[in-house]
Amino acid sequence: MLNDNDFIKSCDVPGPTKEAIRAIILYKSGVTSNDKVVDCGCGTGGITCEFSQRAGEVISIDTNPEAIEITSKNLKKFGLGYNVTLINDDGSKALKNIKDIDIAIVGGSGRQLEDILNIIHENLNSKGRIIITSILIDTKIEAINKLKDLGYNPKIMEINVSNGRVLDRGVLMISENPIAIITASKR
């Protein structure tokens, strides 16, 4: 796993997804070296970088040109990216042209989650997996309801991570934002 502190960041671009969350996403995805992975809403590229080390192909999408630039810099910094395509476009537009997806990760949807999930559903192969991360309650509800409408049996877990900081008189636990990881597989 890549260290959170090693990523290039920007106050105008979300991320990177924290290390513990990336680890759970990787585990839940069941990624193999033959998989085509799409990272929709790539931010600073935390997910993209991790999957680049493990998947056959990674396609990362973000509407923010700065996010694409920072993801590119992070890939270069870690010596990755030979199998990554970066797309600076709206998620629903870019996804229409990506067929036979093994794993789709949605970390940002720009208020187009239902459209994005419709397109992913159409372009996901028969054994495809969807992973959605969310910090907003509304997004969690919208994702679960849409996945159910599409015939999936979604699962959700809420993760609360705290990291310790050693002080002279003890250890201070500093919590990060709780995040939900919603998973679904094609049946």
mmCIF file with all atom_site columns, C-alpha atoms in Angstrom:
data_model
loop_
_atom_site.group_PDB
_atom_site.id
_atom_site.type_symbol
_atom_site.label_atom_id
_atom_site.label_alt_id
_atom_site.label_comp_id
_atom_site.label_asym_id
_atom_site.label_entity_id
_atom_site.label_seq_id
_atom_site.pdbx_PDB_ins_code
_atom_site.Cartn_x
_atom_site.Cartn_y
_atom_site.Cartn_z
_atom_site.occupancy
_atom_site.B_iso_or_equiv
_atom_site.pdbx_formal_charge
_atom_site.auth_seq_id
_atom_site.auth_comp_id
_atom_site.auth_asym_id
_atom_site.auth_atom_id
_atom_site.pdbx_PDB_model_num
ATOM 1   C CA . MET A 1 1   ? 0.000   0.000   0.000   1.00 0.00 ? 1   MET A CA 1
ATOM 2   C CA . LEU A 1 2   ? 1.136   3.495   -0.779  1.00 0.00 ? 2   LEU A CA 1
ATOM 3   C CA . ASN A 1 3   ? 1.543   5.887   2.140   1.00 0.00 ? 3   ASN A CA 1
ATOM 4   C CA . ASP A 1 4   ? -1.048  8.687   2.387   1.00 0.00 ? 4   ASP A CA 1
ATOM 5   C CA . ASN A 1 5   ? 1.659   11.256  3.140   1.00 0.00 ? 5   ASN A CA 1
ATOM 6   C CA . ASP A 1 6   ? 3.545   10.440  -0.077  1.00 0.00 ? 6   ASP A CA 1
ATOM 7   C CA . PHE A 1 7   ? 0.754   11.614  -2.397  1.00 0.00 ? 7   PHE A CA 1
ATOM 8   C CA . ILE A 1 8   ? 0.849   14.981  -4.113  1.00 0.00 ? 8   ILE A CA 1
ATOM 9   C CA . LYS A 1 9   ? -2.268  16.849  -2.968  1.00 0.00 ? 9   LYS A CA 1
ATOM 10  C CA . SER A 1 10  ? -4.210  20.018  -3.676  1.00 0.00 ? 10  SER A CA 1
ATOM 11  C CA . CYS A 1 11  ? -6.795  21.852  -1.604  1.00 0.00 ? 11  CYS A CA 1
ATOM 12  C CA . ASP A 1 12  ? -8.937  22.036  -4.776  1.00 0.00 ? 12  ASP A CA 1
ATOM 13  C CA . VAL A 1 13  ? -8.942  18.270  -5.414  1.00 0.00 ? 13  VAL A CA 1
ATOM 14  C CA . PRO A 1 14  ? -10.346 15.636  -3.042  1.00 0.00 ? 14  PRO A CA 1
ATOM 15  C CA . GLY A 1 15  ? -8.103  12.839  -1.850  1.00 0.00 ? 15  GLY A CA 1
ATOM 16  C CA . PRO A 1 16  ? -6.301  10.735  -1.711  1.00 0.00 ? 16  PRO A CA 1
ATOM 17  C CA . THR A 1 17  ? -8.685  8.125   -0.373  1.00 0.00 ? 17  THR A CA 1
ATOM 18  C CA . LYS A 1 18  ? -7.114  7.078   2.928   1.00 0.00 ? 18  LYS A CA 1
ATOM 19  C CA . GLU A 1 19  ? -4.864  4.012   3.025   1.00 0.00 ? 19  GLU A CA 1
ATOM 20  C CA . ALA A 1 20  ? -7.163  1.878   5.201   1.00 0.00 ? 20  ALA A CA 1
ATOM 21  C CA . ILE A 1 21  ? -10.093 2.580   2.876   1.00 0.00 ? 21  ILE A CA 1
ATOM 22  C CA . ARG A 1 22  ? -8.010  1.816   -0.222  1.00 0.00 ? 22  ARG A CA 1
ATOM 23  C CA . ALA A 1 23  ? -7.025  -1.516  1.349   1.00 0.00 ? 23  ALA A CA 1
ATOM 24  C CA . ILE A 1 24  ? -10.653 -2.466  1.972   1.00 0.00 ? 24  ILE A CA 1
ATOM 25  C CA . ILE A 1 25  ? -11.663 -1.418  -1.547  1.00 0.00 ? 25  ILE A CA 1
ATOM 26  C CA . LEU A 1 26  ? -8.881  -3.540  -3.039  1.00 0.00 ? 26  LEU A CA 1
ATOM 27  C CA . TYR A 1 27  ? -9.923  -6.524  -0.931  1.00 0.00 ? 27  TYR A CA 1
ATOM 28  C CA . LYS A 1 28  ? -13.637 -6.126  -1.714  1.00 0.00 ? 28  LYS A CA 1
ATOM 29  C CA . SER A 1 29  ? -12.925 -5.729  -5.450  1.00 0.00 ? 29  SER A CA 1
ATOM 30  C CA . GLY A 1 30  ? -11.172 -9.080  -5.827  1.00 0.00 ? 30  GLY A CA 1
ATOM 31  C CA . VAL A 1 31  ? -8.984  -7.416  -8.464  1.00 0.00 ? 31  VAL A CA 1
ATOM 32  C CA . THR A 1 32  ? -6.789  -9.598  -10.681 1.00 0.00 ? 32  THR A CA 1
ATOM 33  C CA . SER A 1 33  ? -4.103  -8.775  -13.216 1.00 0.00 ? 33  SER A CA 1
ATOM 34  C CA . ASN A 1 34  ? -6.618  -9.425  -16.018 1.00 0.00 ? 34  ASN A CA 1
ATOM 35  C CA . ASP A 1 35  ? -9.206  -6.887  -14.850 1.00 0.00 ? 35  ASP A CA 1
ATOM 36  C CA . LYS A 1 36  ? -10.277 -3.664  -16.543 1.00 0.00 ? 36  LYS A CA 1
ATOM 37  C CA . VAL A 1 37  ? -10.962 -1.127  -13.783 1.00 0.00 ? 37  VAL A CA 1
ATOM 38  C CA . VAL A 1 38  ? -12.728 2.215   -14.119 1.00 0.00 ? 38  VAL A CA 1
ATOM 39  C CA . ASP A 1 39  ? -12.187 4.862   -11.423 1.00 0.00 ? 39  ASP A CA 1
ATOM 40  C CA . CYS A 1 40  ? -14.930 7.467   -11.797 1.00 0.00 ? 40  CYS A CA 1
ATOM 41  C CA . GLY A 1 41  ? -14.105 10.631  -9.859  1.00 0.00 ? 41  GLY A CA 1
ATOM 42  C CA . CYS A 1 42  ? -10.411 9.844   -9.414  1.00 0.00 ? 42  CYS A CA 1
ATOM 43  C CA . GLY A 1 43  ? -9.485  12.993  -7.448  1.00 0.00 ? 43  GLY A CA 1
ATOM 44  C CA . THR A 1 44  ? -5.765  12.863  -6.607  1.00 0.00 ? 44  THR A CA 1
ATOM 45  C CA . GLY A 1 45  ? -5.499  9.283   -7.826  1.00 0.00 ? 45  GLY A CA 1
ATOM 46  C CA . GLY A 1 46  ? -5.197  7.205   -4.642  1.00 0.00 ? 46  GLY A CA 1
ATOM 47  C CA . ILE A 1 47  ? -7.472  4.460   -5.983  1.00 0.00 ? 47  ILE A CA 1
ATOM 48  C CA . THR A 1 48  ? -6.002  4.750   -9.483  1.00 0.00 ? 48  THR A CA 1
ATOM 49  C CA . CYS A 1 49  ? -2.456  4.274   -8.178  1.00 0.00 ? 49  CYS A CA 1
ATOM 50  C CA . GLU A 1 50  ? -3.357  1.216   -6.098  1.00 0.00 ? 50  GLU A CA 1
ATOM 51  C CA . PHE A 1 51  ? -5.278  -0.478  -8.922  1.00 0.00 ? 51  PHE A CA 1
ATOM 52  C CA . SER A 1 52  ? -2.546  0.401   -11.419 1.00 0.00 ? 52  SER A CA 1
ATOM 53  C CA . GLN A 1 53  ? -0.260  -1.929  -9.450  1.00 0.00 ? 53  GLN A CA 1
ATOM 54  C CA . ARG A 1 54  ? -2.726  -4.825  -9.581  1.00 0.00 ? 54  ARG A CA 1
ATOM 55  C CA . ALA A 1 55  ? -5.062  -4.619  -12.610 1.00 0.00 ? 55  ALA A CA 1
ATOM 56  C CA . GLY A 1 56  ? -4.420  -5.126  -16.286 1.00 0.00 ? 56  GLY A CA 1
ATOM 57  C CA . GLU A 1 57  ? -5.967  -1.809  -17.300 1.00 0.00 ? 57  GLU A CA 1
ATOM 58  C CA . VAL A 1 58  ? -7.179  1.243   -15.369 1.00 0.00 ? 58  VAL A CA 1
ATOM 59  C CA . ILE A 1 59  ? -9.284  4.045   -16.815 1.00 0.00 ? 59  ILE A CA 1
ATOM 60  C CA . SER A 1 60  ? -9.600  7.090   -14.556 1.00 0.00 ? 60  SER A CA 1
ATOM 61  C CA . ILE A 1 61  ? -12.150 9.822   -15.099 1.00 0.00 ? 61  ILE A CA 1
ATOM 62  C CA . ASP A 1 62  ? -12.606 13.232  -13.499 1.00 0.00 ? 62  ASP A CA 1
ATOM 63  C CA . THR A 1 63  ? -14.356 16.428  -14.595 1.00 0.00 ? 63  THR A CA 1
ATOM 64  C CA . ASN A 1 64  ? -11.712 18.553  -12.878 1.00 0.00 ? 64  ASN A CA 1
ATOM 65  C CA . PRO A 1 65  ? -8.628  19.067  -15.087 1.00 0.00 ? 65  PRO A CA 1
ATOM 66  C CA . GLU A 1 66  ? -6.513  19.661  -11.963 1.00 0.00 ? 66  GLU A CA 1
ATOM 67  C CA . ALA A 1 67  ? -7.536  16.233  -10.637 1.00 0.00 ? 67  ALA A CA 1
ATOM 68  C CA . ILE A 1 68  ? -6.332  14.601  -13.856 1.00 0.00 ? 68  ILE A CA 1
ATOM 69  C CA . GLU A 1 69  ? -3.068  16.565  -13.631 1.00 0.00 ? 69  GLU A CA 1
ATOM 70  C CA . ILE A 1 70  ? -2.449  15.557  -9.993  1.00 0.00 ? 70  ILE A CA 1
ATOM 71  C CA . THR A 1 71  ? -3.367  11.925  -10.670 1.00 0.00 ? 71  THR A CA 1
ATOM 72  C CA . SER A 1 72  ? -0.846  11.964  -13.521 1.00 0.00 ? 72  SER A CA 1
ATOM 73  C CA . LYS A 1 73  ? 1.831   13.424  -11.232 1.00 0.00 ? 73  LYS A CA 1
ATOM 74  C CA . ASN A 1 74  ? 1.120   10.806  -8.547  1.00 0.00 ? 74  ASN A CA 1
ATOM 75  C CA . LEU A 1 75  ? 1.335   7.975   -11.077 1.00 0.00 ? 75  LEU A CA 1
ATOM 76  C CA . LYS A 1 76  ? 4.721   9.307   -12.228 1.00 0.00 ? 76  LYS A CA 1
ATOM 77  C CA . LYS A 1 77  ? 5.914   9.807   -8.658  1.00 0.00 ? 77  LYS A CA 1
ATOM 78  C CA . PHE A 1 78  ? 5.209   6.150   -7.827  1.00 0.00 ? 78  PHE A CA 1
ATOM 79  C CA . GLY A 1 79  ? 6.554   4.815   -11.141 1.00 0.00 ? 79  GLY A CA 1
ATOM 80  C CA . LEU A 1 80  ? 3.090   3.737   -12.271 1.00 0.00 ? 80  LEU A CA 1
ATOM 81  C CA . GLY A 1 81  ? 0.736   4.548   -15.102 1.00 0.00 ? 81  GLY A CA 1
ATOM 82  C CA . TYR A 1 82  ? 1.867   2.367   -18.007 1.00 0.00 ? 82  TYR A CA 1
ATOM 83  C CA . ASN A 1 83  ? -1.588  0.710   -17.886 1.00 0.00 ? 83  ASN A CA 1
ATOM 84  C CA . VAL A 1 84  ? -3.625  3.834   -17.013 1.00 0.00 ? 84  VAL A CA 1
ATOM 85  C CA . THR A 1 85  ? -5.728  6.039   -19.289 1.00 0.00 ? 85  THR A CA 1
ATOM 86  C CA . LEU A 1 86  ? -6.756  9.415   -17.833 1.00 0.00 ? 86  LEU A CA 1
ATOM 87  C CA . ILE A 1 87  ? -9.934  11.054  -19.119 1.00 0.00 ? 87  ILE A CA 1
ATOM 88  C CA . ASN A 1 88  ? -10.882 14.637  -18.276 1.00 0.00 ? 88  ASN A CA 1
ATOM 89  C CA . ASP A 1 89  ? -14.614 14.541  -18.904 1.00 0.00 ? 89  ASP A CA 1
ATOM 90  C CA . ASP A 1 90  ? -18.011 14.131  -17.352 1.00 0.00 ? 90  ASP A CA 1
ATOM 91  C CA . GLY A 1 91  ? -18.363 10.609  -15.909 1.00 0.00 ? 91  GLY A CA 1
ATOM 92  C CA . SER A 1 92  ? -21.560 9.712   -17.735 1.00 0.00 ? 92  SER A CA 1
ATOM 93  C CA . LYS A 1 93  ? -20.150 10.881  -21.080 1.00 0.00 ? 93  LYS A CA 1
ATOM 94  C CA . ALA A 1 94  ? -16.820 9.085   -20.711 1.00 0.00 ? 94  ALA A CA 1
ATOM 95  C CA . LEU A 1 95  ? -18.360 5.837   -19.436 1.00 0.00 ? 95  LEU A CA 1
ATOM 96  C CA . LYS A 1 96  ? -20.541 5.428   -22.548 1.00 0.00 ? 96  LYS A CA 1
ATOM 97  C CA . ASN A 1 97  ? -17.427 4.506   -24.551 1.00 0.00 ? 97  ASN A CA 1
ATOM 98  C CA . ILE A 1 98  ? -15.939 2.038   -22.043 1.00 0.00 ? 98  ILE A CA 1
ATOM 99  C CA . LYS A 1 99  ? -17.218 -1.495  -22.592 1.00 0.00 ? 99  LYS A CA 1
ATOM 100 C CA . ASP A 1 100 ? -16.627 -4.815  -20.827 1.00 0.00 ? 100 ASP A CA 1
ATOM 101 C CA . ILE A 1 101 ? -15.763 -3.326  -17.423 1.00 0.00 ? 101 ILE A CA 1
ATOM 102 C CA . ASP A 1 102 ? -14.675 -5.781  -14.701 1.00 0.00 ? 102 ASP A CA 1
ATOM 103 C CA . ILE A 1 103 ? -14.621 -3.341  -11.771 1.00 0.00 ? 103 ILE A CA 1
ATOM 104 C CA . ALA A 1 104 ? -16.206 0.108   -11.589 1.00 0.00 ? 104 ALA A CA 1
ATOM 105 C CA . ILE A 1 105 ? -15.351 2.349   -8.652  1.00 0.00 ? 105 ILE A CA 1
ATOM 106 C CA . VAL A 1 106 ? -17.409 5.497   -8.158  1.00 0.00 ? 106 VAL A CA 1
ATOM 107 C CA . GLY A 1 107 ? -15.844 7.953   -5.756  1.00 0.00 ? 107 GLY A CA 1
ATOM 108 C CA . GLY A 1 108 ? -17.348 11.057  -7.290  1.00 0.00 ? 108 GLY A CA 1
ATOM 109 C CA . SER A 1 109 ? -20.414 11.460  -9.441  1.00 0.00 ? 109 SER A CA 1
ATOM 110 C CA . GLY A 1 110 ? -21.043 15.191  -9.753  1.00 0.00 ? 110 GLY A CA 1
ATOM 111 C CA . ARG A 1 111 ? -24.726 14.696  -8.900  1.00 0.00 ? 111 ARG A CA 1
ATOM 112 C CA . GLN A 1 112 ? -25.104 12.195  -11.738 1.00 0.00 ? 112 GLN A CA 1
ATOM 113 C CA . LEU A 1 113 ? -24.940 8.979   -9.720  1.00 0.00 ? 113 LEU A CA 1
ATOM 114 C CA . GLU A 1 114 ? -28.087 7.406   -11.174 1.00 0.00 ? 114 GLU A CA 1
ATOM 115 C CA . ASP A 1 115 ? -26.986 8.086   -14.774 1.00 0.00 ? 115 ASP A CA 1
ATOM 116 C CA . ILE A 1 116 ? -23.482 6.836   -14.027 1.00 0.00 ? 116 ILE A CA 1
ATOM 117 C CA . LEU A 1 117 ? -24.805 3.625   -12.458 1.00 0.00 ? 117 LEU A CA 1
ATOM 118 C CA . ASN A 1 118 ? -27.154 3.046   -15.417 1.00 0.00 ? 118 ASN A CA 1
ATOM 119 C CA . ILE A 1 119 ? -24.232 3.309   -17.844 1.00 0.00 ? 119 ILE A CA 1
ATOM 120 C CA . ILE A 1 120 ? -21.933 1.175   -15.685 1.00 0.00 ? 120 ILE A CA 1
ATOM 121 C CA . HIS A 1 121 ? -24.649 -1.480  -15.453 1.00 0.00 ? 121 HIS A CA 1
ATOM 122 C CA . GLU A 1 122 ? -24.916 -1.595  -19.260 1.00 0.00 ? 122 GLU A CA 1
ATOM 123 C CA . ASN A 1 123 ? -21.131 -1.747  -19.750 1.00 0.00 ? 123 ASN A CA 1
ATOM 124 C CA . LEU A 1 124 ? -20.234 -4.100  -16.889 1.00 0.00 ? 124 LEU A CA 1
ATOM 125 C CA . ASN A 1 125 ? -19.355 -7.616  -17.980 1.00 0.00 ? 125 ASN A CA 1
ATOM 126 C CA . SER A 1 126 ? -21.265 -10.624 -16.650 1.00 0.00 ? 126 SER A CA 1
ATOM 127 C CA . LYS A 1 127 ? -18.982 -11.004 -13.603 1.00 0.00 ? 127 LYS A CA 1
ATOM 128 C CA . GLY A 1 128 ? -18.490 -7.287  -13.031 1.00 0.00 ? 128 GLY A CA 1
ATOM 129 C CA . ARG A 1 129 ? -18.334 -5.557  -9.666  1.00 0.00 ? 129 ARG A CA 1
ATOM 130 C CA . ILE A 1 130 ? -19.363 -2.063  -8.593  1.00 0.00 ? 130 ILE A CA 1
ATOM 131 C CA . ILE A 1 131 ? -17.870 -0.226  -5.620  1.00 0.00 ? 131 ILE A CA 1
ATOM 132 C CA . ILE A 1 132 ? -19.189 3.147   -4.495  1.00 0.00 ? 132 ILE A CA 1
ATOM 133 C CA . THR A 1 133 ? -17.606 5.229   -1.747  1.00 0.00 ? 133 THR A CA 1
ATOM 134 C CA . SER A 1 134 ? -19.625 7.900   -0.020  1.00 0.00 ? 134 SER A CA 1
ATOM 135 C CA . ILE A 1 135 ? -19.410 10.287  2.900   1.00 0.00 ? 135 ILE A CA 1
ATOM 136 C CA . LEU A 1 136 ? -22.847 11.822  2.319   1.00 0.00 ? 136 LEU A CA 1
ATOM 137 C CA . ILE A 1 137 ? -25.935 10.056  3.689   1.00 0.00 ? 137 ILE A CA 1
ATOM 138 C CA . ASP A 1 138 ? -27.939 11.133  0.626   1.00 0.00 ? 138 ASP A CA 1
ATOM 139 C CA . THR A 1 139 ? -25.439 9.485   -1.731  1.00 0.00 ? 139 THR A CA 1
ATOM 140 C CA . LYS A 1 140 ? -25.540 6.251   0.284   1.00 0.00 ? 140 LYS A CA 1
ATOM 141 C CA . ILE A 1 141 ? -29.331 6.091   0.032   1.00 0.00 ? 141 ILE A CA 1
ATOM 142 C CA . GLU A 1 142 ? -29.355 7.034   -3.658  1.00 0.00 ? 142 GLU A CA 1
ATOM 143 C CA . ALA A 1 143 ? -26.693 4.410   -4.484  1.00 0.00 ? 143 ALA A CA 1
ATOM 144 C CA . ILE A 1 144 ? -28.415 1.581   -2.635  1.00 0.00 ? 144 ILE A CA 1
ATOM 145 C CA . ASN A 1 145 ? -31.833 2.390   -4.100  1.00 0.00 ? 145 ASN A CA 1
ATOM 146 C CA . LYS A 1 146 ? -30.475 2.633   -7.642  1.00 0.00 ? 146 LYS A CA 1
ATOM 147 C CA . LEU A 1 147 ? -28.510 -0.613  -7.344  1.00 0.00 ? 147 LEU A CA 1
ATOM 148 C CA . LYS A 1 148 ? -31.639 -2.370  -6.077  1.00 0.00 ? 148 LYS A CA 1
ATOM 149 C CA . ASP A 1 149 ? -33.640 -0.929  -9.009  1.00 0.00 ? 149 ASP A CA 1
ATOM 150 C CA . LEU A 1 150 ? -31.010 -2.353  -11.384 1.00 0.00 ? 150 LEU A CA 1
ATOM 151 C CA . GLY A 1 151 ? -31.410 -5.831  -9.840  1.00 0.00 ? 151 GLY A CA 1
ATOM 152 C CA . TYR A 1 152 ? -28.324 -5.908  -7.628  1.00 0.00 ? 152 TYR A CA 1
ATOM 153 C CA . ASN A 1 153 ? -28.142 -7.007  -4.013  1.00 0.00 ? 153 ASN A CA 1
ATOM 154 C CA . PRO A 1 154 ? -25.964 -4.186  -2.633  1.00 0.00 ? 154 PRO A CA 1
ATOM 155 C CA . LYS A 1 155 ? -23.974 -4.455  0.563   1.00 0.00 ? 155 LYS A CA 1
ATOM 156 C CA . ILE A 1 156 ? -22.865 -1.480  2.620   1.00 0.00 ? 156 ILE A CA 1
ATOM 157 C CA . MET A 1 157 ? -20.287 -1.019  5.333   1.00 0.00 ? 157 MET A CA 1
ATOM 158 C CA . GLU A 1 158 ? -19.485 2.167   7.212   1.00 0.00 ? 158 GLU A CA 1
ATOM 159 C CA . ILE A 1 159 ? -15.828 2.564   8.119   1.00 0.00 ? 159 ILE A CA 1
ATOM 160 C CA . ASN A 1 160 ? -14.569 4.766   10.938  1.00 0.00 ? 160 ASN A CA 1
ATOM 161 C CA . VAL A 1 161 ? -10.789 5.002   11.054  1.00 0.00 ? 161 VAL A CA 1
ATOM 162 C CA . SER A 1 162 ? -8.764  6.650   13.810  1.00 0.00 ? 162 SER A CA 1
ATOM 163 C CA . ASN A 1 163 ? -4.997  6.926   13.789  1.00 0.00 ? 163 ASN A CA 1
ATOM 164 C CA . GLY A 1 164 ? -2.909  7.341   16.914  1.00 0.00 ? 164 GLY A CA 1
ATOM 165 C CA . ARG A 1 165 ? -0.490  10.153  17.572  1.00 0.00 ? 165 ARG A CA 1
ATOM 166 C CA . VAL A 1 166 ? 1.988   9.449   20.344  1.00 0.00 ? 166 VAL A CA 1
ATOM 167 C CA . LEU A 1 167 ? 2.304   12.278  22.846  1.00 0.00 ? 167 LEU A CA 1
ATOM 168 C CA . ASP A 1 168 ? 4.494   12.614  25.941  1.00 0.00 ? 168 ASP A CA 1
ATOM 169 C CA . ARG A 1 169 ? 1.691   11.512  28.242  1.00 0.00 ? 169 ARG A CA 1
ATOM 170 C CA . GLY A 1 170 ? -0.140  8.997   26.019  1.00 0.00 ? 170 GLY A CA 1
ATOM 171 C CA . VAL A 1 171 ? -1.657  8.343   22.632  1.00 0.00 ? 171 VAL A CA 1
ATOM 172 C CA . LEU A 1 172 ? -4.155  10.706  21.043  1.00 0.00 ? 172 LEU A CA 1
ATOM 173 C CA . MET A 1 173 ? -6.542  9.034   18.590  1.00 0.00 ? 173 MET A CA 1
ATOM 174 C CA . ILE A 1 174 ? -7.440  11.280  15.651  1.00 0.00 ? 174 ILE A CA 1
ATOM 175 C CA . SER A 1 175 ? -10.469 10.207  13.661  1.00 0.00 ? 175 SER A CA 1
ATOM 176 C CA . GLU A 1 176 ? -11.025 10.610  9.944   1.00 0.00 ? 176 GLU A CA 1
ATOM 177 C CA . ASN A 1 177 ? -14.400 11.152  8.297   1.00 0.00 ? 177 ASN A CA 1
ATOM 178 C CA . PRO A 1 178 ? -16.513 8.004   8.331   1.00 0.00 ? 178 PRO A CA 1
ATOM 179 C CA . ILE A 1 179 ? -16.976 6.602   4.848   1.00 0.00 ? 179 ILE A CA 1
ATOM 180 C CA . ALA A 1 180 ? -19.388 4.048   3.427   1.00 0.00 ? 180 ALA A CA 1
ATOM 181 C CA . ILE A 1 181 ? -18.259 1.416   0.959   1.00 0.00 ? 181 ILE A CA 1
ATOM 182 C CA . ILE A 1 182 ? -21.143 0.037   -1.080  1.00 0.00 ? 182 ILE A CA 1
ATOM 183 C CA . THR A 1 183 ? -20.485 -3.093  -3.150  1.00 0.00 ? 183 THR A CA 1
ATOM 184 C CA . ALA A 1 184 ? -22.539 -4.996  -5.680  1.00 0.00 ? 184 ALA A CA 1
ATOM 185 C CA . SER A 1 185 ? -21.852 -7.778  -8.184  1.00 0.00 ? 185 SER A CA 1
ATOM 186 C CA . LYS A 1 186 ? -23.682 -8.643  -11.364 1.00 0.00 ? 186 LYS A CA 1
ATOM 187 C CA . ARG A 1 187 ? -25.768 -11.785 -11.020 1.00 0.00 ? 187 ARG A CA 1
#
